[in-house]
Coordinates of C-alpha atoms in Angstrom, one line a residue:
M1 CA 0.0 0.0 0.0
A2 CA 2.9 2.3 0.7
A3 CA 4.6 1.6 -2.7
A4 CA 1.9 3.3 -4.8
P5 CA 2.2 6.7 -3.3
L6 CA 5.9 6.6 -3.7
L7 CA 5.6 5.7 -7.3
L8 CA 3.0 8.5 -7.9
A9 CA 5.3 11.0 -6.0
G10 CA 8.2 10.0 -8.2
T11 CA 6.4 10.4 -11.5
P12 CA 6.2 14.2 -11.6
R13 CA 9.9 14.4 -10.8
G14 CA 10.7 12.1 -13.7
S15 CA 8.6 14.0 -16.1
G16 CA 10.1 17.3 -14.9
Q17 CA 13.6 15.9 -15.4
R18 CA 12.7 14.8 -18.9
A19 CA 11.3 18.2 -19.7
R20 CA 14.4 19.9 -18.5
E21 CA 16.6 17.6 -20.6
R22 CA 14.5 18.4 -23.6
R23 CA 14.8 22.1 -22.9
N24 CA 18.5 21.7 -22.5
G25 CA 18.7 19.9 -25.8
V26 CA 16.8 22.6 -27.6
V27 CA 19.0 25.3 -26.1
A28 CA 22.2 23.4 -27.0
W29 CA 21.0 22.9 -30.6
A30 CA 20.1 26.6 -30.8
F31 CA 23.6 27.5 -29.8
A32 CA 25.1 25.0 -32.2
L33 CA 22.8 25.8 -35.1
P34 CA 24.9 28.6 -36.6
F35 CA 28.0 26.4 -36.8
V36 CA 25.9 23.5 -38.1
L37 CA 24.5 25.6 -40.9
V38 CA 27.9 27.1 -41.9
F39 CA 29.5 23.6 -41.8
A40 CA 26.7 22.2 -43.9
A41 CA 26.8 25.0 -46.5
F42 CA 30.6 25.4 -46.8
M43 CA 32.0 21.9 -45.9
L44 CA 29.4 19.1 -46.0
M45 CA 27.7 20.1 -49.2
P46 CA 31.0 20.7 -51.2
L47 CA 32.3 17.3 -49.9
V48 CA 29.2 15.5 -51.0
S49 CA 29.1 17.4 -54.3
S50 CA 32.7 16.7 -55.2
F51 CA 32.2 13.0 -54.4
V52 CA 29.2 12.8 -56.8
L53 CA 31.2 14.8 -59.4
S54 CA 34.0 12.2 -59.3
F55 CA 31.6 9.7 -60.9
T56 CA 30.6 12.1 -63.7
D57 CA 32.1 13.7 -66.8
F58 CA 31.4 17.2 -65.5
T59 CA 33.6 19.9 -67.1
S60 CA 33.6 23.7 -67.3
R61 CA 31.5 23.4 -70.5
D62 CA 28.7 21.8 -68.5
V63 CA 28.3 24.7 -66.0
Q64 CA 25.7 26.5 -68.1
D65 CA 23.8 23.3 -68.9
P66 CA 24.3 20.8 -66.0
L67 CA 21.6 18.4 -67.5
T68 CA 24.1 17.3 -70.1
V69 CA 26.4 15.8 -67.5
E70 CA 26.5 12.0 -67.6
F71 CA 27.2 9.5 -64.9
V72 CA 30.4 7.6 -65.9
G73 CA 31.0 5.4 -62.8
L74 CA 34.6 4.6 -62.2
E75 CA 35.8 5.9 -65.6
Q76 CA 37.3 9.1 -64.1
Y77 CA 39.3 7.0 -61.6
A78 CA 40.5 4.7 -64.4
A79 CA 41.5 7.8 -66.5
L80 CA 43.5 9.0 -63.6
F81 CA 45.7 5.9 -63.3
E82 CA 46.1 5.9 -67.1
D83 CA 47.5 9.4 -67.0
P84 CA 51.3 9.3 -66.8
R85 CA 51.4 12.7 -65.1
F86 CA 49.1 11.5 -62.3
R87 CA 51.2 8.4 -61.8
R88 CA 54.3 10.6 -61.7
S89 CA 52.6 12.9 -59.1
M90 CA 51.8 9.8 -57.0
I91 CA 55.4 8.7 -57.0
N92 CA 56.7 12.2 -56.2
T93 CA 54.2 12.5 -53.3
G94 CA 55.1 9.1 -52.0
Y95 CA 58.8 10.0 -52.1
F96 CA 58.1 13.3 -50.3
V97 CA 56.1 11.5 -47.6
V98 CA 58.3 8.4 -47.1
V99 CA 61.5 10.5 -46.7
G100 CA 60.0 13.7 -45.2
I101 CA 57.9 12.3 -42.4
P102 CA 60.7 10.2 -40.7
L103 CA 63.3 12.9 -41.2
T104 CA 61.1 15.6 -39.7
M105 CA 60.2 13.4 -36.7
V106 CA 63.8 12.5 -36.0
V107 CA 65.0 16.1 -36.2
A108 CA 62.0 17.4 -34.1
L109 CA 62.5 14.6 -31.5
A110 CA 66.3 15.4 -31.3
L111 CA 65.5 19.1 -30.7
A112 CA 62.9 18.3 -28.1
V113 CA 65.2 16.0 -26.2
A114 CA 68.0 18.6 -26.3
L115 CA 65.6 21.3 -25.0
N116 CA 64.2 19.0 -22.4
S117 CA 67.5 17.9 -20.9
G118 CA 70.6 19.2 -22.6
I119 CA 69.9 22.9 -22.8
G120 CA 69.2 24.8 -19.6
R121 CA 69.7 28.5 -20.2
L122 CA 68.0 30.4 -23.1
R123 CA 65.5 27.5 -23.5
T124 CA 62.7 29.8 -24.3
L125 CA 64.8 31.6 -27.0
F126 CA 65.6 28.2 -28.7
R127 CA 61.9 27.2 -28.6
T128 CA 60.9 30.5 -30.2
A129 CA 63.7 30.3 -32.9
F130 CA 62.7 26.7 -33.9
F131 CA 59.0 27.5 -33.9
T132 CA 59.2 30.7 -35.9
P133 CA 59.2 29.0 -39.4
V134 CA 55.8 27.4 -38.5
V135 CA 54.1 30.8 -38.3
T136 CA 56.0 32.4 -41.2
S137 CA 54.2 32.9 -44.5
I138 CA 55.0 30.4 -47.2
V139 CA 55.8 33.2 -49.6
A140 CA 58.4 34.6 -47.2
V141 CA 59.8 31.1 -46.7
A142 CA 59.9 30.5 -50.5
V143 CA 61.8 33.7 -51.1
L144 CA 64.3 32.8 -48.4
W145 CA 64.9 29.3 -49.7
R146 CA 65.1 30.4 -53.3
F147 CA 67.8 32.8 -52.3
I148 CA 69.6 30.0 -50.4
L149 CA 69.2 27.4 -53.2
Q150 CA 69.8 29.5 -56.3
P151 CA 73.0 28.8 -58.3
D152 CA 74.9 31.7 -56.8
G153 CA 73.0 31.5 -53.5
L154 CA 74.1 31.1 -49.9
L155 CA 74.4 27.3 -49.9
N156 CA 76.4 27.1 -53.1
T157 CA 78.7 29.9 -51.9
M158 CA 79.4 27.9 -48.8
L159 CA 80.0 24.7 -50.7
E160 CA 82.3 26.3 -53.2
S161 CA 84.3 27.8 -50.3
F162 CA 85.0 24.2 -49.2
G163 CA 85.8 23.1 -52.7
A164 CA 82.6 21.0 -53.0
A165 CA 80.4 20.7 -56.1
A166 CA 77.5 23.3 -56.2
P167 CA 74.5 21.9 -58.1
D168 CA 71.6 24.0 -59.4
W169 CA 69.3 22.7 -56.7
L170 CA 65.9 23.8 -58.0
N171 CA 66.6 23.1 -61.6
S172 CA 68.0 19.6 -61.1
T173 CA 65.7 16.5 -61.4
T174 CA 68.0 14.9 -58.8
W175 CA 68.1 17.6 -56.2
A176 CA 64.8 19.5 -56.6
M177 CA 62.7 17.1 -54.5
P178 CA 65.4 16.8 -51.7
S179 CA 65.4 20.6 -51.6
M180 CA 61.6 20.6 -51.1
I181 CA 61.9 18.0 -48.4
L182 CA 64.7 20.0 -46.7
M183 CA 62.5 23.1 -46.7
A184 CA 59.5 21.2 -45.4
V185 CA 61.6 19.7 -42.5
W186 CA 62.7 23.2 -41.6
R187 CA 59.2 24.6 -41.7
N188 CA 57.5 21.8 -39.8
M189 CA 60.0 20.6 -37.2
G190 CA 58.9 23.4 -34.8
T191 CA 55.4 22.1 -34.4
L192 CA 56.5 18.6 -33.7
M193 CA 59.3 19.8 -31.4
I194 CA 56.7 21.5 -29.2
I195 CA 54.4 18.4 -29.2
F196 CA 57.3 16.1 -28.4
L197 CA 58.6 18.4 -25.7
A198 CA 55.2 18.3 -24.0
G199 CA 55.3 14.5 -24.2
L200 CA 58.8 14.3 -22.8
Q201 CA 57.8 16.4 -19.8
T202 CA 55.0 13.9 -18.9
I203 CA 57.5 11.0 -18.5
P204 CA 58.1 10.4 -14.7
R205 CA 61.7 11.3 -13.9
E206 CA 61.7 8.6 -11.3
M207 CA 61.5 5.9 -14.0
L208 CA 64.6 7.3 -15.8
E209 CA 66.5 7.6 -12.5
A210 CA 65.6 4.1 -11.5
A211 CA 66.9 2.8 -14.9
E212 CA 70.1 4.8 -14.4
V213 CA 70.6 3.2 -11.0
D214 CA 70.1 -0.2 -12.6
G215 CA 73.0 0.5 -14.9
A216 CA 71.1 1.6 -18.1
N217 CA 73.0 4.1 -20.1
A218 CA 71.5 7.2 -21.9
V219 CA 70.8 5.3 -25.2
Q220 CA 69.2 2.3 -23.4
R221 CA 67.0 4.7 -21.3
F222 CA 65.9 6.5 -24.4
F223 CA 64.9 3.5 -26.5
S224 CA 63.6 1.4 -23.5
I225 CA 61.7 4.1 -21.6
T226 CA 61.4 7.4 -23.5
V227 CA 60.3 6.1 -26.9
P228 CA 57.7 3.6 -25.7
M229 CA 56.2 6.2 -23.4
L230 CA 56.1 8.7 -26.3
R231 CA 54.1 6.4 -28.6
P232 CA 50.9 8.4 -28.4
T233 CA 52.8 11.6 -28.9
L234 CA 54.7 10.1 -31.9
L235 CA 51.4 8.9 -33.3
L236 CA 49.9 12.4 -33.1
G237 CA 52.9 13.9 -34.8
A238 CA 53.0 11.2 -37.5
V239 CA 49.3 11.7 -38.4
L240 CA 49.6 15.5 -38.4
L241 CA 52.6 15.3 -40.8
S242 CA 50.9 12.7 -43.0
V243 CA 47.9 15.0 -43.6
G244 CA 50.1 17.9 -44.4
Y245 CA 52.8 16.1 -46.4
L246 CA 50.4 14.1 -48.6
Q247 CA 48.8 17.4 -49.6
F248 CA 52.0 19.2 -50.2
F249 CA 51.4 21.9 -52.8
E250 CA 52.8 25.3 -51.8
E251 CA 56.5 24.3 -52.0
P252 CA 56.4 23.2 -55.7
F253 CA 53.8 25.8 -56.7
V254 CA 55.9 28.7 -55.4
M255 CA 59.4 27.5 -56.0
T256 CA 59.6 25.1 -59.0
N257 CA 56.2 25.2 -60.7
G258 CA 56.2 21.4 -60.5
G259 CA 59.4 21.1 -62.4
P260 CA 62.0 20.4 -63.6
L261 CA 60.4 17.7 -65.8
D262 CA 57.6 17.1 -63.3
S263 CA 60.1 16.0 -60.6
T264 CA 58.3 18.0 -57.9
Y265 CA 54.8 17.6 -59.4
S266 CA 52.5 16.5 -56.5
V267 CA 49.0 15.0 -56.4
S268 CA 47.6 18.2 -55.0
Y269 CA 49.3 20.2 -57.8
Y270 CA 47.8 17.8 -60.3
T271 CA 44.3 18.3 -58.8
Y272 CA 44.8 22.1 -58.8
N273 CA 45.7 22.0 -62.5
Q274 CA 42.7 19.8 -63.4
F275 CA 40.4 22.3 -61.8
G276 CA 42.1 25.0 -63.7
F277 CA 41.7 23.1 -66.9
G278 CA 38.0 22.8 -66.2
Q279 CA 38.1 19.0 -65.7
Y280 CA 36.0 19.1 -62.5
G281 CA 35.1 15.4 -62.5
L282 CA 38.7 14.3 -63.0
A283 CA 39.9 16.7 -60.3
S284 CA 37.3 15.5 -57.9
A285 CA 38.4 11.9 -58.5
A286 CA 42.0 12.9 -57.9
S287 CA 41.0 14.5 -54.6
Y288 CA 39.3 11.4 -53.3
V289 CA 42.3 9.2 -54.3
L290 CA 44.4 11.6 -52.1
F291 CA 41.8 11.3 -49.3
L292 CA 41.9 7.6 -49.5
A293 CA 45.7 7.7 -49.3
I294 CA 45.5 9.8 -46.2
V295 CA 43.1 7.4 -44.5
L296 CA 45.2 4.3 -45.4
L297 CA 48.4 5.9 -44.1
S298 CA 46.7 7.0 -40.9
I299 CA 45.4 3.5 -40.3
V300 CA 48.9 2.1 -40.8
Q301 CA 50.4 4.6 -38.4
F302 CA 47.7 3.9 -35.8
R303 CA 48.5 0.2 -36.0
A304 CA 52.3 0.8 -35.8
L305 CA 52.4 3.4 -33.1
R306 CA 49.3 2.9 -30.9
S307 CA 49.9 2.2 -27.3
K308 CA 50.5 -1.5 -26.4
D309 CA 48.5 -1.2 -23.1

């Protein structure tokens, strides 16, 4: 007999709680609605549209009469891989990624370790100096590096003073891509250095001191304790670099125009040119091939660098 009044007394409270939750949900969506509308208009719709376009023969001639556009299925993707320039751009992009990502991570990690332990005074100055290229305009960076790498530039002047050969870096099919990689490492190492430095500072010093007491030298402590505990941080850095390096465009666009002989021609540059040529369907297909490459590389990195716990 006593249970019924308790149930009845609890019912209004439950209804009131549900009403408050509904009101909170409405208020939350009201605050989120401007962002949702902007995202849908400027991000979601273009993404969906470009995906649909990649299965059509849409070109600039069809803008005035879209009803003439035909669905061609996977023909655009087949045409991509039949195009020797696209295949060359994939090879160049793969070269840039395979060499650039590990090199950038190694340099950034070395700088982070030095700032974390080996450099005491002027640490803030070094952090600022290494991070400055990240916030510098690509145009300013390109002007600087063109001056450094031109035939009579700073680098060749230094090499000649030591009696070494001085190649024409940006006009050589052998040295143009390594020059792009070198500039990319210089521009991006600052971001990873800060990320790695934050990760290093989370490693308990007691663990390193205990390993030192047990007789482990600096190299053993680094590879047995520091690197395993940095796996999540290394994963973050690798994924961030992958997204950026697979889309590398500004370096060849500003410095080499994709040359010489397409040796620095990237997938993003190919996509940009196809849009410029009015081949919208083909450009959309190239964009999604690049998107798939980013997804696959990220999956590989997650499997390789994820925490073992």
